[in-house]
Short mmCIF file of C-alpha atoms in Angstrom, two decimals:
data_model
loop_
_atom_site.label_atom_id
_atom_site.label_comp_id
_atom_site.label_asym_id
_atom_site.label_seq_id
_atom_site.Cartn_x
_atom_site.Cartn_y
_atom_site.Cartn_z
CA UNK A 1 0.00 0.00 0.00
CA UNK A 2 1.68 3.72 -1.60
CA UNK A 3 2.63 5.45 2.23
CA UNK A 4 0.66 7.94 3.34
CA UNK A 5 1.76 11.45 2.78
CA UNK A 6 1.92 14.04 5.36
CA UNK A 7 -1.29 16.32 5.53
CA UNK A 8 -1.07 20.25 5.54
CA UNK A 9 -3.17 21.32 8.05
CA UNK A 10 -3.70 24.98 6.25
CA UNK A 11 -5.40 22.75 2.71
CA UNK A 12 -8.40 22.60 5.33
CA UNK A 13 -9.25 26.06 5.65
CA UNK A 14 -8.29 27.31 2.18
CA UNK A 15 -10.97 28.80 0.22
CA UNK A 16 -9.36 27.62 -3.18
CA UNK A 17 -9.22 25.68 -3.10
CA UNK A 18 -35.05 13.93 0.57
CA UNK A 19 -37.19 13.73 2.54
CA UNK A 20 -36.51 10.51 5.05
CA UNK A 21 -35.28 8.69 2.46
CA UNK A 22 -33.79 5.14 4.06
CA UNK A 23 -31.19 5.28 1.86
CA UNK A 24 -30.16 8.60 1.63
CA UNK A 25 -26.26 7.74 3.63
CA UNK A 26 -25.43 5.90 0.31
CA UNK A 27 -21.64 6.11 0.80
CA UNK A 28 -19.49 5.11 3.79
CA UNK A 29 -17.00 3.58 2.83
CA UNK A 30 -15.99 4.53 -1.45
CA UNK A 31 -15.37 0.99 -2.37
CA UNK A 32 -12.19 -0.57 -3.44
CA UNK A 33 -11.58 0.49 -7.53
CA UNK A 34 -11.10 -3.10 -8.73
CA UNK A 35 -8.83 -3.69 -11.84
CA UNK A 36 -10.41 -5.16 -15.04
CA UNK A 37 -10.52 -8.94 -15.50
CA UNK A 38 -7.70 -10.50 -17.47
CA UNK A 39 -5.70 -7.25 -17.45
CA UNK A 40 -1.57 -7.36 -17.29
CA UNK A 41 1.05 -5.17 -18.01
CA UNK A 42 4.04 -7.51 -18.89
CA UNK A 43 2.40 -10.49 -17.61
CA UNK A 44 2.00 -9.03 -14.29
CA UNK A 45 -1.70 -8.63 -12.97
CA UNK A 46 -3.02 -5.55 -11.11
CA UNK A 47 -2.70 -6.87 -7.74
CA UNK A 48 -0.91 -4.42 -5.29
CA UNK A 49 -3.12 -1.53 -3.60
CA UNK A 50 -2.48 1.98 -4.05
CA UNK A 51 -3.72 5.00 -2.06
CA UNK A 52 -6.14 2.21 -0.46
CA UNK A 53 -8.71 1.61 -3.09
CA UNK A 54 -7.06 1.79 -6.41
CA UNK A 55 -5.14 -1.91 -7.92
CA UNK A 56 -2.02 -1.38 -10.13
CA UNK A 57 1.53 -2.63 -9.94
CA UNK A 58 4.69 -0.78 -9.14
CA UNK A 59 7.21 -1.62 -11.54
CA UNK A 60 10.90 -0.24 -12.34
CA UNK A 61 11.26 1.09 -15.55
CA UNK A 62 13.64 2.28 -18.02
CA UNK A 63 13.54 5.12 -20.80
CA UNK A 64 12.65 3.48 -23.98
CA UNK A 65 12.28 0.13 -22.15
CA UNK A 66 8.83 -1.57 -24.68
CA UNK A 67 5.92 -2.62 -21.95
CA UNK A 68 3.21 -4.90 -22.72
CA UNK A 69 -0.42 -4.38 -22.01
CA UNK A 70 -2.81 -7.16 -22.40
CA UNK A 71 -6.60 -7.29 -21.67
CA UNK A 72 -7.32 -2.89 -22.14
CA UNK A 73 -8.98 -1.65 -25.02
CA UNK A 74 -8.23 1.58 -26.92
CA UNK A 75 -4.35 1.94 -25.44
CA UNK A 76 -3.82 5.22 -26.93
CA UNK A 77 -6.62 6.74 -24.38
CA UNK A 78 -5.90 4.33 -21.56
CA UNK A 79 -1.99 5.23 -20.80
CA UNK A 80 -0.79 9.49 -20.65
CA UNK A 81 0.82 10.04 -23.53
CA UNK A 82 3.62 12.49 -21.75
CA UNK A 83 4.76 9.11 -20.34
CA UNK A 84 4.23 6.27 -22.82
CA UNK A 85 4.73 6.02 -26.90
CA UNK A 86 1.74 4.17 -27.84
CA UNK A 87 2.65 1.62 -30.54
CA UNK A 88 0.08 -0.84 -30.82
CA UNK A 89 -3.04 -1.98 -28.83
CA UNK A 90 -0.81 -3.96 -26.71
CA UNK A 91 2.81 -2.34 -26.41
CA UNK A 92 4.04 1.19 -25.79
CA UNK A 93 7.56 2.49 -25.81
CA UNK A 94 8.10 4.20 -22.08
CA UNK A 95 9.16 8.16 -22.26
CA UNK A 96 10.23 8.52 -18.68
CA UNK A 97 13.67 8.70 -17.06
CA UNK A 98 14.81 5.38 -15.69
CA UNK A 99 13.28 4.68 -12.19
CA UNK A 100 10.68 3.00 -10.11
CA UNK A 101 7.07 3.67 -10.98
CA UNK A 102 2.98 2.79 -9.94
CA UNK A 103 1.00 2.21 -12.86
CA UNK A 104 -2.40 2.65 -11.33
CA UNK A 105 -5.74 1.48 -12.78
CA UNK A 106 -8.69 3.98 -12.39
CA UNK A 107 -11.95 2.17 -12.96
CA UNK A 108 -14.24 4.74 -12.60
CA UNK A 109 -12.53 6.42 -16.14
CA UNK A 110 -11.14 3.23 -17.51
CA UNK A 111 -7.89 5.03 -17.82
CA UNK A 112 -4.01 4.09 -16.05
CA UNK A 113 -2.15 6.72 -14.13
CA UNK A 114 1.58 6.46 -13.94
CA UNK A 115 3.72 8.33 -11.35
CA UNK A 116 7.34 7.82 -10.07
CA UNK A 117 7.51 6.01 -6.83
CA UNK A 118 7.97 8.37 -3.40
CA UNK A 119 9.55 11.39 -5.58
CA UNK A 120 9.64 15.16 -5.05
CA UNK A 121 10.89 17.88 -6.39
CA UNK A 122 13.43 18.50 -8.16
CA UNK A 123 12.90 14.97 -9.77
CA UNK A 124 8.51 15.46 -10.09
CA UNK A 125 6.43 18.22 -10.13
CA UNK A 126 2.49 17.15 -10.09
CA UNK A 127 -0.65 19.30 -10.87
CA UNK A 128 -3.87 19.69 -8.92
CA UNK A 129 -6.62 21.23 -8.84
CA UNK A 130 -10.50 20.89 -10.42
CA UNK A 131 -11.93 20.73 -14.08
CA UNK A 132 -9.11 18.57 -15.42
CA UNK A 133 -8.80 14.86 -16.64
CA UNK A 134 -6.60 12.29 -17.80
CA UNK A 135 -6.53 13.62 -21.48
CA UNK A 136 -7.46 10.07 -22.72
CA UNK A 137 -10.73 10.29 -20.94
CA UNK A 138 -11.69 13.58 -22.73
CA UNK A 139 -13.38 14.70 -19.42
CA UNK A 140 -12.64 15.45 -15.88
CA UNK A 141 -11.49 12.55 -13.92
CA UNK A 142 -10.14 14.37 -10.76
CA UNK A 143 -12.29 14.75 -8.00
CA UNK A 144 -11.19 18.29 -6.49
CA UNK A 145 -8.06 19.85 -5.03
CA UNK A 146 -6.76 16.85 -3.04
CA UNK A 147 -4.13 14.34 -2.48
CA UNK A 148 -6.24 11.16 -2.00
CA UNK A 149 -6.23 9.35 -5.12
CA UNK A 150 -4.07 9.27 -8.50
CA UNK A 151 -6.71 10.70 -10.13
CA UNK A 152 -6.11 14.11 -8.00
CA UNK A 153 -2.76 14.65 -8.04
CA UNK A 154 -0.55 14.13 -11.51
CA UNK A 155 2.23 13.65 -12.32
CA UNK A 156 4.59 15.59 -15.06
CA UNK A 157 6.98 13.61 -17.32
CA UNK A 158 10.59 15.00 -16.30
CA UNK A 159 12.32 15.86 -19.58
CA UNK A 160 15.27 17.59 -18.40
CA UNK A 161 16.66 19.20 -14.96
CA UNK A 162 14.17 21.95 -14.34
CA UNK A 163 12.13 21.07 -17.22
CA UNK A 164 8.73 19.06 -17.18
CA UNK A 165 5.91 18.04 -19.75
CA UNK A 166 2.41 16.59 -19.16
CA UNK A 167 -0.91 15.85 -21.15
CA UNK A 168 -4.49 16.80 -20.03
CA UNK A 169 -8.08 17.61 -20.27
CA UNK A 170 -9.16 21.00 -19.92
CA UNK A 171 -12.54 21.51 -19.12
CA UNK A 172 -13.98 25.07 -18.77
CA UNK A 173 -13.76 26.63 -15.39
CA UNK A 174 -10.91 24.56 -14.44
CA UNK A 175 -8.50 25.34 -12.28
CA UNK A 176 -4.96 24.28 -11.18
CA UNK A 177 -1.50 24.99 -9.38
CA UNK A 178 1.52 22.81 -9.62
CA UNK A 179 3.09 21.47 -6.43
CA UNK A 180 6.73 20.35 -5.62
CA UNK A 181 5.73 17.48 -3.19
CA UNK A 182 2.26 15.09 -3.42
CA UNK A 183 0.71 17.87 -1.09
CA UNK A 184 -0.67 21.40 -1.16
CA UNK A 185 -1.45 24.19 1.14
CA UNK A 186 1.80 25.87 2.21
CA UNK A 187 3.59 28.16 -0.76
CA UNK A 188 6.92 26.58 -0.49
CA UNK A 189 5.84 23.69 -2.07
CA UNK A 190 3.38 25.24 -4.91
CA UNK A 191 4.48 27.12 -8.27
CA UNK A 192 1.56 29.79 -8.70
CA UNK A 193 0.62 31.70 -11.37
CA UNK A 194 2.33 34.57 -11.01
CA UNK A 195 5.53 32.27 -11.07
CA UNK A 196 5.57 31.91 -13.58
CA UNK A 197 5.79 33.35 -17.40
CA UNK A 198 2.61 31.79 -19.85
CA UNK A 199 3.42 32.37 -23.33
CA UNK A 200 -0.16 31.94 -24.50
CA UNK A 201 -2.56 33.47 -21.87
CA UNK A 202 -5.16 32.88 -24.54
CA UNK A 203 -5.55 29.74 -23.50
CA UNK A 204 -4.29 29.65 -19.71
CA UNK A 205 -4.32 32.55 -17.55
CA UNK A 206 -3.66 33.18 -13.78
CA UNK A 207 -6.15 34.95 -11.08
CA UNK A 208 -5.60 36.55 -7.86
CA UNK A 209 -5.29 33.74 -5.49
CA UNK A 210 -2.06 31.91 -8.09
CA UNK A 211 -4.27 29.61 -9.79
CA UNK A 212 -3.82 28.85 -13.11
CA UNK A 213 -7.33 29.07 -15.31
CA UNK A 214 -8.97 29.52 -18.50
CA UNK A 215 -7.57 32.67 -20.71
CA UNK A 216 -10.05 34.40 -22.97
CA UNK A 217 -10.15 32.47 -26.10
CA UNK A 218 -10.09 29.12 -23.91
CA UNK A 219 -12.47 26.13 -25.37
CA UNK A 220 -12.26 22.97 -23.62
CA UNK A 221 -10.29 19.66 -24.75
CA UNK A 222 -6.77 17.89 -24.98
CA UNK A 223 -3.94 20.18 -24.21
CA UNK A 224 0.42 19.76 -23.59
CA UNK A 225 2.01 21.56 -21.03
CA UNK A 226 5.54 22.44 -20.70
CA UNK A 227 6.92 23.69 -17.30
CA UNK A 228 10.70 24.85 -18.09
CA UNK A 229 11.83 26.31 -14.38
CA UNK A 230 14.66 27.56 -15.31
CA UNK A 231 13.36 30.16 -17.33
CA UNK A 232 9.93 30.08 -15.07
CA UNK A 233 8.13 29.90 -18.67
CA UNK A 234 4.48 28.09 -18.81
CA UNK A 235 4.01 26.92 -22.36
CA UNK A 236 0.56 25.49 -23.98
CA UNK A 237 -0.04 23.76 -27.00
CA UNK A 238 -3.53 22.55 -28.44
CA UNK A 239 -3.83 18.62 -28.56
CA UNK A 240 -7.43 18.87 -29.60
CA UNK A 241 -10.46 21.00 -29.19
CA UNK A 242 -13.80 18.93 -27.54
CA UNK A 243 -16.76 20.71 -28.88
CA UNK A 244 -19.37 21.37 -25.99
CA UNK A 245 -22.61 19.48 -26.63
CA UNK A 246 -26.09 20.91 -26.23
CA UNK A 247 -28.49 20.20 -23.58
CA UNK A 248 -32.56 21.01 -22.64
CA UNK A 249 -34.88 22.17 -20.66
CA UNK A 250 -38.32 21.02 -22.64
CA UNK A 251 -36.76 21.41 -25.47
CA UNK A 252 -35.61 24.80 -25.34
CA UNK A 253 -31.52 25.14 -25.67
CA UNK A 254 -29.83 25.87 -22.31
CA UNK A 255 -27.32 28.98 -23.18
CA UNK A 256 -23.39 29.40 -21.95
CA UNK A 257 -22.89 30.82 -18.26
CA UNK A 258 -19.14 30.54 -17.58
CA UNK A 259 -18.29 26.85 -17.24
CA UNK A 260 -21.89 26.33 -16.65
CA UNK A 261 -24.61 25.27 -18.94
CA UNK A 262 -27.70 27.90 -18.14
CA UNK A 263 -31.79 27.69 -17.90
CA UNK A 264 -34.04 30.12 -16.57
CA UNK A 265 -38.08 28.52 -15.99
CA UNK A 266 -40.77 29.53 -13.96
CA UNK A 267 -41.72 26.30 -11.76
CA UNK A 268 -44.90 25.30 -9.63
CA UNK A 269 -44.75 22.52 -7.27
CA UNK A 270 -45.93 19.16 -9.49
CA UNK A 271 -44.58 20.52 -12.61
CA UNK A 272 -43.36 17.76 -15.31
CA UNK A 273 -39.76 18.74 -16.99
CA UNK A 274 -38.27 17.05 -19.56
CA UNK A 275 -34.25 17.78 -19.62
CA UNK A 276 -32.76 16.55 -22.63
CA UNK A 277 -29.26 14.89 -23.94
CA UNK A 278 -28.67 14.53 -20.38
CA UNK A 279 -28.01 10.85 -20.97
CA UNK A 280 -29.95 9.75 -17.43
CA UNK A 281 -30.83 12.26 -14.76
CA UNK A 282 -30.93 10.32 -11.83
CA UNK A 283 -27.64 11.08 -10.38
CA UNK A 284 -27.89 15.15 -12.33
CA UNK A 285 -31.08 15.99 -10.23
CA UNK A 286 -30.86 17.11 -6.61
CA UNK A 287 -33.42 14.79 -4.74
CA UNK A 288 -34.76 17.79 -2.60
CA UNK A 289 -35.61 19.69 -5.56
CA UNK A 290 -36.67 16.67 -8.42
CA UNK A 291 -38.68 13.13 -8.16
CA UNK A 292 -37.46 11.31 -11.32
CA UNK A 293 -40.20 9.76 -13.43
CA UNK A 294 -37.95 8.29 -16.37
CA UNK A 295 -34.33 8.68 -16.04
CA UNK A 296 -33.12 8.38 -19.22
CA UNK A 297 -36.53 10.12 -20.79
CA UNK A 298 -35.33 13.20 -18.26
CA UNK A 299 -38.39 13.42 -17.03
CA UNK A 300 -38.95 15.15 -13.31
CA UNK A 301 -41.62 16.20 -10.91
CA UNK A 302 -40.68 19.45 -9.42
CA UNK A 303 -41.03 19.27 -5.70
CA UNK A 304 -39.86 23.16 -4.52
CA UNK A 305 -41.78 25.86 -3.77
CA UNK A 306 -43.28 28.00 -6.62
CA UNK A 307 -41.14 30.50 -8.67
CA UNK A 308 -38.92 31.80 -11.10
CA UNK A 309 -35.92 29.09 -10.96
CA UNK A 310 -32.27 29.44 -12.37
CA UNK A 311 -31.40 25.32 -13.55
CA UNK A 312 -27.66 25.74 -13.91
CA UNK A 313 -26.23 22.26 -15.39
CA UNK A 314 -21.90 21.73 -14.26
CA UNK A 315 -20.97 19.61 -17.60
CA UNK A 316 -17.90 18.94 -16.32
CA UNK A 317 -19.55 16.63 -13.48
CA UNK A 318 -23.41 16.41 -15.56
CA UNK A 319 -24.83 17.84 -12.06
CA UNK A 320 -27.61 20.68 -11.98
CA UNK A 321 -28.20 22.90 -9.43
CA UNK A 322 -31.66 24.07 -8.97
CA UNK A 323 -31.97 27.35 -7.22
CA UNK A 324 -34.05 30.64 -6.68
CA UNK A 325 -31.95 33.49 -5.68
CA UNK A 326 -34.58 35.55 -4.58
CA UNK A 327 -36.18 33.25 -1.68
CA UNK A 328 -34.94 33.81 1.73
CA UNK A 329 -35.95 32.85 5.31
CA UNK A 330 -37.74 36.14 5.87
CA UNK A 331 -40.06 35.39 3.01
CA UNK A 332 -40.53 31.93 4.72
CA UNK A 333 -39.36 29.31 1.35
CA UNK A 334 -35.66 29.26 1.52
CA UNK A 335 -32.38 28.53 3.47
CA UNK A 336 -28.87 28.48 2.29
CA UNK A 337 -25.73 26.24 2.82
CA UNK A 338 -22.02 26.97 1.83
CA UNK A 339 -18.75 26.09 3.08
CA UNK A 340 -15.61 23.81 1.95
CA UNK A 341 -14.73 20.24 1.24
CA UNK A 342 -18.58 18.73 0.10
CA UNK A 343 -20.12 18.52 -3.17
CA UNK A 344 -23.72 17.99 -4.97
CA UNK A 345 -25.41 14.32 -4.26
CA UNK A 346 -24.21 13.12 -7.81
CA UNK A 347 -20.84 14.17 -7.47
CA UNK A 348 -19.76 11.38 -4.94
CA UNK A 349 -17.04 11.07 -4.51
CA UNK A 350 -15.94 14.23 -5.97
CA UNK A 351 -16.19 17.52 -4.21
CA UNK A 352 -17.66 20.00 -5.87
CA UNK A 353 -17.75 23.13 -3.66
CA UNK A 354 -14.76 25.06 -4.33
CA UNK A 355 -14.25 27.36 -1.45
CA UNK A 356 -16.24 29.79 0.80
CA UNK A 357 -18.56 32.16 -2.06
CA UNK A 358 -22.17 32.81 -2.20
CA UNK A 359 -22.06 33.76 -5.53
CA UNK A 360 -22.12 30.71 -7.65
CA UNK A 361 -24.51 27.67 -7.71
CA UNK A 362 -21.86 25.21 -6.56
CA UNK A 363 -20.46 26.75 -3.33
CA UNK A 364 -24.26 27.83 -2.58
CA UNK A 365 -26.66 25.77 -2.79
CA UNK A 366 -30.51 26.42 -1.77
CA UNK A 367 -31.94 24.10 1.02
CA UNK A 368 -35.82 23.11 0.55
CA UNK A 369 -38.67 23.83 2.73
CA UNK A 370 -40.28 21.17 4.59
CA UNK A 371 -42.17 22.95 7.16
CA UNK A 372 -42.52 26.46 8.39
CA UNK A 373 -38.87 27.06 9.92
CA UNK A 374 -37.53 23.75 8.63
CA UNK A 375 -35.30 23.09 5.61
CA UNK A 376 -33.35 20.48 4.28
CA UNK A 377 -30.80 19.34 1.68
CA UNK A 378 -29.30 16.32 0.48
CA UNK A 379 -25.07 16.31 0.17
CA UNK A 380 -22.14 14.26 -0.23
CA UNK A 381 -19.94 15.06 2.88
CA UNK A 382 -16.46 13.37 2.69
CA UNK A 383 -14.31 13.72 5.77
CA UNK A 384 -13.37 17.18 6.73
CA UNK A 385 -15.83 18.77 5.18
CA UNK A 386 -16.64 22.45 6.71
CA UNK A 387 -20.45 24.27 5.88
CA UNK A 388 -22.24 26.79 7.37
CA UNK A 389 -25.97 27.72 7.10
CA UNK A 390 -27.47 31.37 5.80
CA UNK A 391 -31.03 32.47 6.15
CA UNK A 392 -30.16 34.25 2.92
CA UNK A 393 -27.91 34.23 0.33
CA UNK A 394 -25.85 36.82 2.03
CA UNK A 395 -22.85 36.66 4.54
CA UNK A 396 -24.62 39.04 7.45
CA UNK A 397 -27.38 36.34 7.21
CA UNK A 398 -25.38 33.52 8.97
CA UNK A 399 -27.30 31.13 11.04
CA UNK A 400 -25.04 28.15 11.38
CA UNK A 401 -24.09 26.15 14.88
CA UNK A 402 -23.38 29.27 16.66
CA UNK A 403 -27.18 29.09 17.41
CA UNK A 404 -28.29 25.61 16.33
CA UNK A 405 -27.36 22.80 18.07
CA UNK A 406 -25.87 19.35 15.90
CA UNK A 407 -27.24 16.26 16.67
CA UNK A 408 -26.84 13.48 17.00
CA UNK A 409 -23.09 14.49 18.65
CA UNK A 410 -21.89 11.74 17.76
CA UNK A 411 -22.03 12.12 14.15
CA UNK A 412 -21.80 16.25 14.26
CA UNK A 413 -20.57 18.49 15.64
CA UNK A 414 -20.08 22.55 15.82
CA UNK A 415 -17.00 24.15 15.01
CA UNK A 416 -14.40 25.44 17.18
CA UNK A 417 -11.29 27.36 16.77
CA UNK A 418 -8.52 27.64 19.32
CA UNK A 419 -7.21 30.94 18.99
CA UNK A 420 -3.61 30.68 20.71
CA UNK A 421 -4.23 34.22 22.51
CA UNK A 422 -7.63 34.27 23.12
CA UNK A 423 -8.50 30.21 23.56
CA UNK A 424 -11.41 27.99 21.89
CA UNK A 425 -13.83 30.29 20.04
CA UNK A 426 -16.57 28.83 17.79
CA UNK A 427 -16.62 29.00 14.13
CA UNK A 428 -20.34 28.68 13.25
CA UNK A 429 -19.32 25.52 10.83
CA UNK A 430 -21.05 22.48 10.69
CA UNK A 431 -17.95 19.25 10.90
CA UNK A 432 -17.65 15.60 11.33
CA UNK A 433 -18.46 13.97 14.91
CA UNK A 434 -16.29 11.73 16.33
CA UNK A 435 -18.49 8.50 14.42
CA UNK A 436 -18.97 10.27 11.12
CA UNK A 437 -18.57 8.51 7.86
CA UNK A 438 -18.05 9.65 4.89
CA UNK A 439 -21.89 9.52 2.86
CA UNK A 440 -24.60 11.27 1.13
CA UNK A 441 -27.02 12.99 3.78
CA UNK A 442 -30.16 15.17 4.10
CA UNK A 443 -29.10 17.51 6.30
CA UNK A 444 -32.08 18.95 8.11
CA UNK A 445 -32.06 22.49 9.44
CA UNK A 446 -34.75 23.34 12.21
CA UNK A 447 -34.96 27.09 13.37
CA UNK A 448 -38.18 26.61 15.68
CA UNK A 449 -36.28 23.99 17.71
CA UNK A 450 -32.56 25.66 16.66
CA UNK A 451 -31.14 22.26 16.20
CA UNK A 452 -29.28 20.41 13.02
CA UNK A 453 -29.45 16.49 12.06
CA UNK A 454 -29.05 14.12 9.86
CA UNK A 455 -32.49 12.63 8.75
CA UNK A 456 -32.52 8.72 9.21
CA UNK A 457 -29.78 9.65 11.66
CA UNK A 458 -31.45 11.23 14.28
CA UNK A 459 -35.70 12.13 15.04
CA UNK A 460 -36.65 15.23 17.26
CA UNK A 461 -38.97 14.35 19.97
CA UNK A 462 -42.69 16.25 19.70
#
């Protein structure tokens, strides 16, 4: 089993980075990613674990050194090109410098991650960050800024001393930094943005916080990245362009909205929408919001309360969030969550939430009404995760655990801070309780009792 790395405690406060349903904790345990039958790379199955879940072998290499694959369709998009010279649909010519690597099987993109074994800088340099892929999967494959899996954390092809290469899928909104180590969080051990020289900001730019992001003629697909440190120069080149598809609400086109696909429809509890080329929206659809009727039809039931409704759809995951910016407690048919480290109900096990904002439909999303006082909403909440409630869409609205209670304790709890002058304050945030696991929850808020639970988890006595 690949070591565990060391955590960076600052990662965790970065701001980069149903009603009773039985079933609703889905997810406690992400299952083991089991290698495909009858697959071998030079007659060596996929036996040995990696980052706890994931089957691959660890192997020792040599540049130019001919591998054989047996058992995986469609090479070419199985293996990163910046490290293997595809020549067949069973060998490839290795590109990397002589060493030991993991070749690591991802089942959940049918694709094989390769990364030297224990190195750091100056011998690796690996990217993170959201709304990228392995660029033979030709769509996102990480699951959010972290260090847990292959798929989160890859690595460059060393060419020369200072000077790395690597292949990947862009998808729009992405964003990335490089890192010196197989962590994050602390600036020693990331190259920024503004480290760096990029010689076509078309296509990559940088933003405030050192990220690296679309530029202003960026369109989503394959692209090659060259990191030469020695000159601190970021060059791009254009592997191939992935034209967007189109999607519907009733048949009318949903329109461009950043990296967001955008519908605006005026809903009354019981309507029937139809969402089109969503290819099955049983996973797109937040539960609190949508009963399916035929999943791959795209037919729903709206279940919110009446109004105007903004549908925004996240192609990069194929989630939708379904939201009214206008309700509010005070008018009685809204509450608000937001916070760090969770994601939409379909995005399991991928966070979605990129840091603390109110402004955008992934970071924000609109709890349902239940009762008079009462709201709900269904998430995936991995461990760490950090949220806070608003009675509005609005910071000074903030109604989190400094006033409601979590129960039961031992699944969550409320926030504290330990201020080294001042001592324990708390934070307002929802976290995990000593017995949480990892799962997708309906988190019910409860302002006439001031209380928060999990429902199936926990029933308030009359």
């Amino acid at each position: 089993m690949k070591p565990q790395y060391k955590l960076v405690t600052f990662f965790l406060v970065m701001g980069i980075m149903c009603s009773c349903q039985s079933d609703i904790e889905k997810v406690e345990v992400w299952p083991e990613w089991p290698a495909p039958v009858n697959v071998s790379v030079d007659g060596k199955s996929l036996d040995e674990m990696f980052y706890e879940t994931y089957k691959g072998i660890s192997m020792d290499l040599t540049q130019g050194q001919t591998v054989a694959f047996s058992g995986m369709k469609r090479l070419r998009t199985v293996l990163q090109s910046h490290y293997w010279d595809v020549l067949s649909e069973t060998e490839a010519v290795f590109l990397g410098v002589d060493g030991q690597y993991d070749i690591i099987w991802d089942n959940e993109s049918s694709c094989i991650f390769t990364e030297p074994r224990e190195k750091a800088f100056p011998d690796e340099l690996f990217l993170c960050g959201t709304g990228w892929g392995h660029q033979g999967a030709y769509k996102v494959t990480t699951h959010g800024w972290s260090w847990d899996r292959p798929t989160d954390m890859m690595s460059l092809r060393r060419v020369s001393p200072g000077v790395f290469e690597g292949s990947l899928y862009l998808a729009q909104g992405f964003t990335f930094k490089f890192c010196k180590d197989h962590l994050m969080g602390e600036r020693q051990y990331e190259i920024q943005s503004v480290d760096l020289e990029i010689l076509k900001s078309e296509i990559i730019g940088g933003n405030q916080y050192g990220d690296f992001v679309p530029g202003s003629g960026f369109q989503p697909g394959v692209f090659n990245l060259k990191v030469d440190l020695n000159s601190n120069k970021l060059d791009v080149t254009t592997n191939m362009i992935i034209e967007p598809e189109t999607f519907y609400v009733n048949g009318n086109e949903m329109t461009s909205s950043g990296s967001y696909q955008y519908y605006s429809i005026r809903l009354r509890k019981g309507d029937e929408v139809t969402f089109g080329n969503f290819g099955g929206i049983e996973s797109a659809l937040q539960p609190d919001f949508w009963e399916i009727v035929d999943d791959m039809e795209g037919k729903a039931i709206f279940k919110g309360e009446n109004g105007l409704y903004d549908i925004y759809l996240d192609p990069n995951y194929m989630v939708v969030y379904t939201l009214c910016t206008s309700m509010n407690f005070q008018k009685g048919n809204a509450a608000w969550v937001a916070g760090i480290n969770w994601g939409h109900p379909g995005s399991a096990p991928r966070i979605t939430a990129t840091g603390w904002d109110l402004s955008s439909p992934n970071n924000c999303m609109q709890m349902k009404k239940v009762e008079k006082g009462v709201f709900e909403v269904t998430l995936w909440l991995p461990e760490g995760f950090n949220i806070k409630f608003f009675k509005a869409r609005d910071w000074g609205q903030e109604a989190s655990t400094t006033i409601l209670t979590p129960l039961p304790e031992s699944m969550f709890a409320a926030g504290v801070y330990v201020d080294p002058e001042t001592g324990p304050r708390l934070t307002g945030d929802l976290v995990a309780g000593s017995d949480f696991k990892p799962g997708i929850y309906t988190v019910r808020v409860d302002y006439n009792r001031n209380i928060v639970y999990a429902v199936g988890h926990y029933t308030p006595s009359e």
